[in-house]
Amino acid sequence: MGRRGDWVTGRAESEKEEERRERRERKGRREKGEKRKKRAESEKEEERRERRERTGRRENSDKSRNNRNKEKMEKIEADSIIVGAGLTGLTVAFYLARAGQKVVVLEKTDHIGGVIRTIHQDGFIFETGPNTGVYSSPELVSLFDDLEGTAVPEFANAKGKQRWIWKKGQWHALPSGLGSAVGTPLFTIHDKFRILGEPFRKKGTDPYESVAQLVRRRMGKSFLEYAVDPFISGIYAGDPEKLVTRFALPKLYRLEQDYGSFIRGAMKKRREPRDELTRRATREVFSVKGGLQELTEALGNKIGRGQIITGTQDLKIIRRQKKYEAAFKTGGKEYLVSSAHVVTTVPGPALENMFSFISTPALKPILDLRYAKVVQVIAAYRKWAGPPLNAFGGLIPSREKRDALGILFTSSIFNDRTPEGGAILSVFMGGDRRPGFIEKSDEEIRTLALQEITGTLGQQEITGSPGQQEISGTTGQQEIAGTPGQQDLQPGQQQDLRALLQPDFMKIFRYPYAIPQYEASTEQRLEAIEKMEAAYPGIHLAGNIRDGIGMADRVKQGYQVAMHILKDA
């Protein structure tokens, strides 16, 4: 028993020693684990410290670089920034500068005037972009007065008052009154009676009625096809089925809504009292002596060329509390212009990358504005061998399926635009009818333009008195009786003119954002503009994204925007 007790006691002590050994091992492992953990944490802390040091060095480097950039960047303080040196922007800047404001005008291209440019070449004077305007607003009259003779309006001569319409291979004069409307072959007998009954029709109730719907309802289908459709092509290069009358032709819309009739409304408005400026806004076709660019150049000179910066790149408008900053580059140098007011006059799509603080969804109704793409071809003739161009030009209805929207007889509208006996034609193609035209090669466009000239003016039989002749293209020949410049042909003598209508030179101009289309989406666009201007005081979204597309519309809007800014100043 003694030996057994000793064995049991020895075994218990052995087990206790084993437990103590295991505890020591666990403790050792735990201590090693804690050391590894501390070492790992120490290493992580060292990494974090190094990262902080690197970040600090980088931030210091960035601050240093930014400070150097700011030292290189030219800073300008202004009362108003105007983005776009077209007619609208220049008008805004002119009236603000005249009132004593410091303005800065920013222009992406290397010239002022936007699409308005007058080219002088080999004795010819011709326009790119708009060729004429309508002297239709008091603000336009006032602008010419305020320019003090540095730009003088020039009005179309008598030949420019007549328009031709192409129908079934023949030019016809567009009726200018009720009598000529009754006698013209452009409209059906049924629609002539509809025209006579127009004053007695009920006015429409749909505020989104298209131009085509309105005209069919009040005047008839043939009036739409051979008067309004080519008229819309000449103004909007658009589709009367898509353009909404209330937005695209607001004056026509108001005639029906306010007076119940186009004819009755026009007669009543003529009898309404008008102030002097309104009386002087005669609605005549006008240009400027020497070309339309004389107007934009005069505005630029009055504003001060030092206030206009061209060739701007990477323009961004930044909001800084109650002010705005325009950051941009030009000529390898960076600029920062600070101002309380920013006026934009650019096409809708250009706004997306300009405003860093306005969300894309808020801009979307403006960005979605659709533009007609137009190609303009200038054909210059030192000696015009075709029929007498005793008209403003010829418009081609869409149902006639020709490539041209119309041909403008620039040299017939204004004097001294060509060498004696010469002619300038402006052929307009593309638009909503054929938007792909703008992608065609120069050679394709030249060929198509020449086909339109020879196809409508190169095989003509002319009868009737000068200025009132009827011109047809059915015989393939031209009969000229005492036509000025063609005295070598005897009365009754015929000659195919196709070979003679080769121009001395042709010029091609493409306009991807030629004319905005005021369709049903216009209301959402106008609401978006109103909300944006209310949310960001000092921002003014102008240009032809609203308020009309004509030169008189642009001047009127420019004047109104300037007066609004001055009122808030």
XYZ file of C-alpha atoms in Angstrom:
569
model
C 0.000 0.000 0.000
C 2.849 2.256 0.763
C 4.388 1.643 -2.628
C 0.989 2.097 -4.339
C 0.470 5.405 -2.528
C 3.873 6.605 -3.618
C 3.084 5.727 -7.228
C -0.250 7.574 -7.139
C 1.347 10.595 -5.526
C 4.150 10.611 -8.092
C 1.714 10.332 -10.972
C -0.351 13.312 -9.675
C 2.756 15.431 -9.390
C 3.795 14.421 -12.901
C 0.402 15.465 -14.303
C 0.597 18.800 -12.485
C 4.032 19.399 -13.932
C 2.682 18.622 -17.403
C -0.119 21.131 -16.893
C 2.381 23.728 -15.704
C 4.505 23.058 -18.769
C 1.494 23.406 -21.109
C 0.499 26.653 -19.362
C 4.026 27.975 -19.806
C 3.934 26.994 -23.483
C 0.522 28.622 -23.967
C 1.744 31.710 -22.174
C 4.837 31.733 -24.350
C 2.772 31.372 -27.483
C 0.408 34.106 -26.259
C 3.285 36.414 -25.495
C 4.805 35.713 -28.894
C 1.405 36.376 -30.512
C 1.065 39.626 -28.638
C 4.593 40.617 -29.678
C 3.790 39.793 -33.301
C 0.549 41.764 -33.002
C 2.330 44.733 -31.497
C 5.011 44.493 -34.144
C 2.325 44.333 -36.903
C 0.477 47.297 -35.372
C 3.726 49.176 -35.142
C 4.449 48.419 -38.793
C 0.923 49.541 -39.793
C 1.310 52.717 -37.784
C 4.624 53.322 -39.540
C 2.915 52.809 -42.914
C 0.139 55.211 -41.942
C 2.714 57.741 -40.814
C 4.591 57.393 -44.097
C 1.307 57.746 -46.055
C 0.442 60.882 -44.093
C 3.860 62.260 -44.829
C 3.519 61.422 -48.537
C 0.008 62.948 -48.616
C 1.271 66.028 -46.858
C 4.139 66.361 -49.306
C 1.717 65.859 -52.226
C -0.769 68.377 -50.819
C 2.008 70.850 -50.270
C 3.171 70.189 -53.828
C -0.390 70.647 -55.152
C -0.811 73.838 -53.169
C 2.495 75.064 -54.443
C 1.556 74.161 -58.025
C -1.888 75.759 -57.656
C -0.279 78.862 -56.260
C 2.094 78.925 -59.206
C -0.850 78.393 -61.611
C -2.779 81.182 -59.946
C 0.221 83.399 -60.321
C 0.293 82.521 -64.057
C -3.525 82.807 -64.489
C -4.752 86.259 -65.441
C -7.656 87.368 -63.273
C -10.249 89.854 -64.499
C -13.087 91.494 -62.594
C -16.172 92.396 -64.627
C -19.772 93.442 -64.083
C -21.075 91.028 -66.721
C -19.712 88.123 -68.745
C -21.276 87.457 -72.150
C -20.600 84.052 -73.700
C -20.895 84.231 -77.487
C -20.075 87.167 -79.761
C -22.951 86.721 -82.180
C -25.579 89.395 -82.762
C -27.391 88.672 -79.474
C -24.262 88.714 -77.319
C -22.875 91.830 -78.982
C -26.184 93.648 -78.517
C -26.250 92.773 -74.800
C -22.643 93.881 -74.393
C -23.184 97.106 -76.356
C -26.018 98.341 -74.156
C -24.309 97.271 -70.913
C -21.041 98.961 -71.904
C -22.887 102.101 -72.979
C -24.440 102.236 -69.494
C -20.971 102.139 -67.921
C -20.656 98.465 -67.062
C -17.400 96.609 -67.524
C -18.218 93.673 -69.789
C -16.128 90.766 -71.020
C -17.310 88.973 -74.161
C -16.007 85.420 -74.661
C -16.067 83.873 -78.148
C -14.985 80.360 -79.110
C -14.101 81.183 -82.735
C -11.416 83.589 -83.939
C -13.905 86.262 -85.049
C -16.951 88.146 -83.793
C -20.400 88.064 -85.371
C -21.190 84.374 -85.018
C -22.554 83.040 -88.317
C -22.842 86.583 -89.692
C -19.903 87.077 -92.040
C -19.553 89.143 -95.206
C -17.001 88.041 -97.783
C -15.475 90.377 -100.397
C -13.929 88.451 -103.297
C -13.065 89.495 -106.855
C -15.616 92.302 -106.934
C -18.379 90.209 -105.304
C -19.911 90.803 -101.870
C -21.798 87.886 -100.361
C -22.939 86.640 -96.976
C -22.469 83.418 -95.079
C -25.177 82.514 -92.599
C -28.146 84.914 -92.754
C -28.337 86.918 -95.964
C -31.061 89.347 -94.927
C -33.212 90.374 -92.000
C -36.652 91.875 -91.543
C -36.810 95.422 -90.179
C -39.580 94.448 -87.793
C -38.806 95.504 -84.206
C -38.455 98.924 -82.563
C -35.321 97.643 -80.827
C -33.647 97.015 -84.202
C -34.551 100.509 -85.383
C -33.198 101.946 -82.150
C -29.955 99.961 -82.430
C -29.140 101.464 -85.820
C -29.888 104.916 -84.378
C -27.621 104.233 -81.405
C -24.756 103.149 -83.670
C -24.727 106.707 -85.049
C -24.190 105.891 -88.701
C -21.347 103.410 -88.207
C -23.710 100.781 -89.631
C -26.382 101.932 -92.078
C -29.370 99.739 -92.991
C -29.891 98.994 -96.675
C -33.372 98.013 -97.825
C -34.279 95.624 -100.617
C -35.018 97.195 -103.964
C -38.278 96.713 -105.840
C -37.160 93.435 -107.420
C -36.610 91.958 -103.990
C -40.259 92.284 -103.028
C -41.367 89.345 -105.199
C -40.947 85.666 -104.252
C -41.115 82.764 -106.649
C -42.559 79.335 -105.847
C -41.657 76.238 -107.862
C -44.603 74.102 -108.986
C -44.516 71.295 -111.542
C -41.429 72.518 -113.376
C -42.391 76.182 -113.348
C -41.783 79.289 -111.242
C -44.819 81.296 -110.116
C -44.911 84.559 -108.206
C -46.179 84.125 -104.662
C -49.402 86.130 -104.276
C -48.918 89.402 -102.438
C -52.595 90.216 -101.923
C -56.132 88.893 -102.100
C -56.475 89.622 -105.815
C -53.323 87.789 -106.836
C -54.229 84.912 -104.494
C -57.471 84.393 -106.379
C -55.705 84.358 -109.764
C -52.619 82.271 -108.962
C -52.250 78.691 -110.227
C -50.512 77.772 -106.965
C -53.777 77.096 -105.108
C -56.815 74.998 -105.954
C -60.191 76.589 -106.695
C -61.542 75.020 -103.521
C -58.817 76.602 -101.377
C -59.219 79.986 -103.037
C -62.779 80.015 -101.750
C -61.465 78.876 -98.354
C -59.108 81.875 -98.319
C -62.069 84.177 -99.019
C -63.892 82.592 -96.083
C -60.947 82.708 -93.675
C -62.226 85.739 -91.679
C -65.405 83.846 -90.784
C -63.823 80.669 -89.399
C -63.739 79.844 -85.687
C -60.417 80.263 -83.938
C -58.501 77.207 -82.767
C -58.364 75.979 -79.186
C -55.266 73.735 -79.246
C -52.205 75.603 -77.891
C -49.931 72.913 -79.375
C -51.406 72.986 -82.861
C -48.733 72.644 -85.533
C -48.298 75.188 -88.291
C -49.514 72.616 -90.817
C -52.670 71.836 -88.806
C -53.478 75.516 -88.415
C -53.036 76.334 -92.097
C -55.041 73.334 -93.319
C -57.846 74.282 -90.942
C -58.014 77.945 -91.952
C -56.639 78.123 -95.515
C -56.598 74.668 -97.078
C -54.140 71.987 -98.180
C -52.796 73.654 -101.330
C -52.097 76.867 -99.420
C -50.056 74.803 -96.973
C -48.174 72.989 -99.744
C -47.394 75.950 -102.025
C -47.229 78.931 -99.673
C -46.550 77.989 -96.050
C -44.392 74.890 -96.553
C -41.814 76.721 -98.726
C -42.065 79.749 -96.422
C -41.178 77.528 -93.436
C -38.301 76.035 -95.449
C -36.998 79.543 -96.083
C -37.161 80.573 -92.414
C -36.684 77.438 -90.314
C -35.480 74.879 -92.892
C -38.051 72.862 -90.964
C -41.222 70.805 -91.156
C -44.550 72.632 -90.662
C -46.019 69.379 -89.333
C -43.594 69.524 -86.365
C -43.303 73.247 -85.646
C -45.854 74.530 -83.120
C -47.470 77.801 -84.218
C -47.530 79.346 -80.730
C -43.741 79.079 -80.513
C -42.535 79.161 -84.131
C -44.907 81.853 -85.468
C -46.212 83.619 -82.360
C -47.456 86.693 -84.232
C -49.578 84.519 -86.535
C -50.891 82.617 -83.521
C -51.849 85.850 -81.762
C -53.655 87.155 -84.867
C -56.079 84.245 -84.672
C -56.357 84.204 -80.871
C -56.777 87.968 -80.433
C -58.776 88.831 -83.567
C -60.265 85.502 -84.659
C -58.724 85.687 -88.133
C -55.422 86.269 -89.923
C -56.939 88.637 -92.465
C -59.156 90.521 -90.034
C -56.362 90.683 -87.453
C -53.825 92.055 -89.959
C -56.291 94.756 -91.043
C -57.060 95.788 -87.453
C -53.422 95.875 -86.407
C -52.613 98.258 -89.246
C -55.127 100.708 -87.775
C -53.826 100.500 -84.206
C -51.893 103.544 -82.887
C -48.115 103.121 -82.923
C -45.218 105.125 -81.548
C -42.491 106.520 -83.787
C -40.076 103.578 -83.460
C -42.845 101.085 -84.154
C -43.910 103.052 -87.244
C -40.322 103.005 -88.470
C -40.184 99.204 -88.072
C -41.596 98.793 -91.587
C -41.055 95.022 -91.911
C -38.985 95.597 -95.031
C -36.203 93.206 -95.989
C -32.879 94.783 -95.044
C -29.140 94.288 -94.995
C -26.368 96.745 -94.136
C -24.424 98.861 -96.582
C -21.266 96.924 -97.266
C -22.741 93.714 -95.847
C -24.206 92.467 -92.578
C -20.774 92.124 -90.983
C -20.620 95.920 -90.894
C -23.265 95.732 -88.143
C -21.380 93.285 -85.934
C -18.078 95.080 -86.521
C -19.677 98.387 -85.512
C -20.983 96.769 -82.321
C -17.539 95.324 -81.571
C -15.899 98.709 -82.005
C -18.434 100.419 -79.753
C -18.006 97.775 -77.033
C -14.226 98.012 -77.270
C -12.078 95.276 -78.788
C -10.166 94.960 -75.540
C -13.353 93.688 -73.891
C -13.782 90.855 -76.419
C -11.687 87.681 -76.096
C -11.786 85.299 -79.057
C -10.445 81.776 -79.465
C -11.527 80.677 -75.982
C -11.145 76.990 -75.075
C -12.298 74.732 -72.216
C -14.703 77.331 -70.869
C -16.192 76.466 -67.474
C -18.568 78.594 -65.420
C -17.984 78.100 -61.677
C -20.268 79.335 -58.923
C -18.580 81.216 -56.074
C -21.224 82.235 -53.496
C -23.036 85.179 -55.095
C -20.609 85.496 -58.008
C -19.547 83.416 -60.963
C -16.144 82.711 -62.433
C -15.445 81.919 -66.063
C -12.280 79.836 -66.397
C -10.859 79.321 -69.885
C -7.729 79.235 -72.016
C -6.752 81.189 -75.090
C -3.450 81.763 -76.798
C -1.698 79.373 -74.432
C -2.728 81.417 -71.393
C -5.291 80.766 -68.652
C -7.888 83.323 -67.574
C -10.340 83.631 -64.721
C -13.081 86.239 -65.083
C -15.238 87.006 -62.038
C -18.675 88.597 -62.370
C -22.132 88.816 -60.825
C -23.846 88.182 -64.177
C -23.267 85.610 -66.913
C -25.199 85.755 -70.197
C -24.956 82.737 -72.506
C -25.996 82.951 -76.156
C -24.648 79.588 -77.373
C -26.580 76.636 -78.877
C -28.316 74.386 -76.351
C -25.902 71.417 -76.556
C -22.940 73.680 -75.691
C -24.344 74.316 -72.202
C -23.758 70.790 -70.854
C -20.008 71.126 -70.354
C -20.109 74.817 -69.475
C -21.950 74.796 -66.140
C -20.216 72.592 -63.589
C -22.830 73.318 -60.900
C -25.992 72.522 -62.889
C -27.066 68.893 -63.201
C -27.573 67.290 -66.596
C -31.248 66.395 -65.839
C -31.969 70.085 -65.166
C -30.382 71.007 -68.505
C -31.907 68.146 -70.494
C -34.914 70.042 -71.977
C -32.425 72.592 -73.342
C -29.857 70.028 -74.462
C -32.586 68.164 -76.370
C -33.353 71.172 -78.577
C -33.234 69.963 -82.178
C -31.472 71.975 -84.883
C -31.893 71.898 -88.652
C -28.599 71.232 -90.419
C -28.169 73.463 -93.446
C -25.713 73.635 -96.332
C -25.301 76.947 -98.164
C -23.643 77.135 -101.581
C -22.615 80.474 -103.102
C -22.483 80.525 -106.908
C -20.906 83.672 -108.386
C -21.259 84.724 -112.057
C -19.339 87.585 -113.647
C -21.827 87.562 -116.524
C -25.236 86.113 -115.815
C -26.573 84.238 -118.841
C -29.805 83.044 -117.307
C -33.255 84.606 -117.083
C -33.695 87.989 -115.400
C -33.709 87.462 -111.649
C -36.428 89.955 -110.844
C -37.255 88.501 -107.433
C -35.997 87.955 -103.912
C -35.459 84.323 -104.811
C -37.238 81.059 -105.423
C -38.567 78.650 -102.793
C -39.162 74.989 -103.509
C -42.005 73.152 -101.733
C -41.149 69.778 -100.209
C -43.702 67.958 -102.351
C -41.726 68.933 -105.468
C -38.965 66.512 -104.353
C -35.985 68.642 -105.345
C -32.681 68.802 -103.476
C -32.743 72.550 -102.770
C -34.856 74.295 -100.166
C -34.585 77.460 -102.223
C -32.316 79.753 -104.209
C -31.752 83.330 -103.054
C -30.975 85.962 -105.712
C -28.735 88.135 -103.531
C -27.515 90.362 -106.365
C -31.109 91.232 -107.265
C -32.078 92.307 -103.752
C -29.273 94.792 -103.068
C -27.163 96.964 -105.336
C -23.411 96.831 -105.908
C -22.946 93.228 -104.796
C -21.440 91.999 -108.107
C -19.505 93.288 -111.106
C -21.832 94.855 -113.660
C -23.941 92.217 -115.385
C -23.044 89.576 -112.805
C -25.108 87.617 -110.311
C -24.780 85.840 -106.985
C -27.018 82.921 -106.066
C -27.256 81.332 -102.624
C -28.499 77.753 -102.807
C -29.747 76.289 -99.531
C -29.954 72.516 -99.072
C -30.450 70.013 -96.272
C -32.682 71.118 -93.428
C -35.297 68.777 -92.015
C -35.942 67.352 -95.474
C -32.451 65.940 -95.958
C -30.333 66.270 -92.798
C -27.677 63.961 -94.263
C -26.691 66.553 -96.872
C -24.256 68.129 -94.439
C -22.182 64.922 -94.520
C -21.754 64.926 -98.305
C -18.407 65.764 -99.855
C -17.718 69.180 -101.355
C -17.785 67.697 -104.839
C -21.173 66.054 -104.271
C -22.599 69.294 -102.896
C -21.251 71.366 -105.806
C -22.763 68.935 -108.291
C -26.172 68.931 -106.600
C -26.236 72.729 -106.230
C -25.392 73.216 -109.888
C -28.107 70.729 -110.850
C -30.630 72.794 -108.879
C -29.512 76.020 -110.578
C -29.565 74.605 -114.102
C -32.670 72.532 -113.441
C -34.760 75.508 -112.327
C -33.115 78.462 -114.096
C -31.250 76.921 -117.025
C -34.136 75.799 -119.211
C -36.638 78.577 -119.075
C -39.253 80.163 -121.288
C -39.944 83.661 -120.061
C -43.059 85.611 -120.977
C -44.748 88.655 -119.543
C -43.511 92.070 -118.504
C -40.218 92.500 -116.586
C -40.703 91.774 -112.892
C -43.993 89.982 -113.541
C -42.932 87.227 -115.899
C -44.010 83.654 -115.633
C -41.082 81.321 -115.903
C -41.438 77.703 -116.923
C -39.053 74.812 -117.227
C -41.061 72.629 -119.556
C -39.496 73.366 -122.953
C -35.833 72.822 -122.162
C -35.032 76.203 -123.727
C -35.221 79.927 -122.977
C -36.950 82.591 -125.007
C -35.708 86.086 -124.190
C -37.191 89.249 -125.589
C -35.020 92.275 -124.865
C -33.738 90.967 -121.570
C -31.054 93.256 -120.110
C -27.640 91.705 -120.606
C -28.912 89.376 -123.364
C -29.484 91.859 -126.190
C -27.491 89.687 -128.590
C -30.418 87.245 -128.661
C -33.253 88.334 -130.905
C -36.904 88.034 -129.819
C -38.062 84.465 -130.324
C -34.520 83.086 -130.616
C -33.980 80.091 -128.338
C -30.923 78.713 -126.634
C -30.246 76.001 -124.077
C -28.601 77.749 -121.130
C -27.302 74.787 -119.150
C -23.750 75.113 -120.476
C -23.805 78.869 -119.857
C -24.750 78.600 -116.176
C -21.356 77.422 -114.961
C -20.337 79.799 -112.138
C -16.969 81.528 -111.976
C -16.577 80.186 -108.463
C -18.571 78.364 -105.776
C -18.255 78.419 -101.987
C -19.685 75.843 -99.565
C -20.683 76.521 -95.960
C -22.026 73.936 -93.501
C -24.096 74.780 -90.415
C -24.714 71.805 -88.064
C -26.619 74.075 -85.642
C -28.216 76.343 -88.226
C -31.758 76.866 -86.975
C -33.439 75.632 -83.767
C -36.778 73.921 -84.268
C -39.529 75.338 -82.051
C -41.536 72.161 -81.646
C -43.833 70.829 -78.895
C -40.843 70.445 -76.539
C -40.400 74.236 -76.514
C -42.650 74.685 -73.491
C -40.523 72.301 -71.375
C -37.389 74.116 -72.564
C -38.754 77.531 -71.602
C -39.820 76.210 -68.188
C -36.332 74.763 -67.622
C -34.744 78.099 -68.510
C -37.063 79.960 -66.151
C -36.348 77.554 -63.269
C -32.610 77.740 -63.841
C -32.513 81.531 -63.904
C -34.609 81.606 -60.706
C -32.371 79.069 -58.954
C -29.145 80.836 -59.956
C -29.626 84.627 -59.885
C -27.258 86.306 -62.307
C -27.422 83.520 -64.914
C -29.214 84.565 -68.116
C -29.783 81.952 -70.824
C -30.283 83.813 -74.104
C -29.708 83.266 -77.810
C -32.022 81.552 -80.275
C -32.857 78.761 -77.821
C -35.815 81.050 -77.070
C -37.587 84.226 -78.257
C -37.275 83.723 -82.015
C -34.606 83.178 -84.648
C -34.648 86.314 -86.837
C -32.139 89.178 -86.629
C -34.805 91.503 -85.247
C -35.641 88.884 -82.592
C -31.970 88.623 -81.602
C -31.563 92.371 -81.213
C -34.817 92.673 -79.277
C -33.799 89.918 -76.868
C -30.298 91.343 -76.453
C -31.693 94.755 -75.560
C -34.171 93.265 -73.066
C -31.522 91.138 -71.331
C -29.256 94.189 -70.982
C -32.091 96.275 -69.504
C -32.899 93.487 -67.027
C -29.286 93.336 -65.837
C -29.066 97.105 -65.499
C -32.283 97.152 -63.493
C -30.813 94.651 -61.009
C -27.438 96.395 -60.798
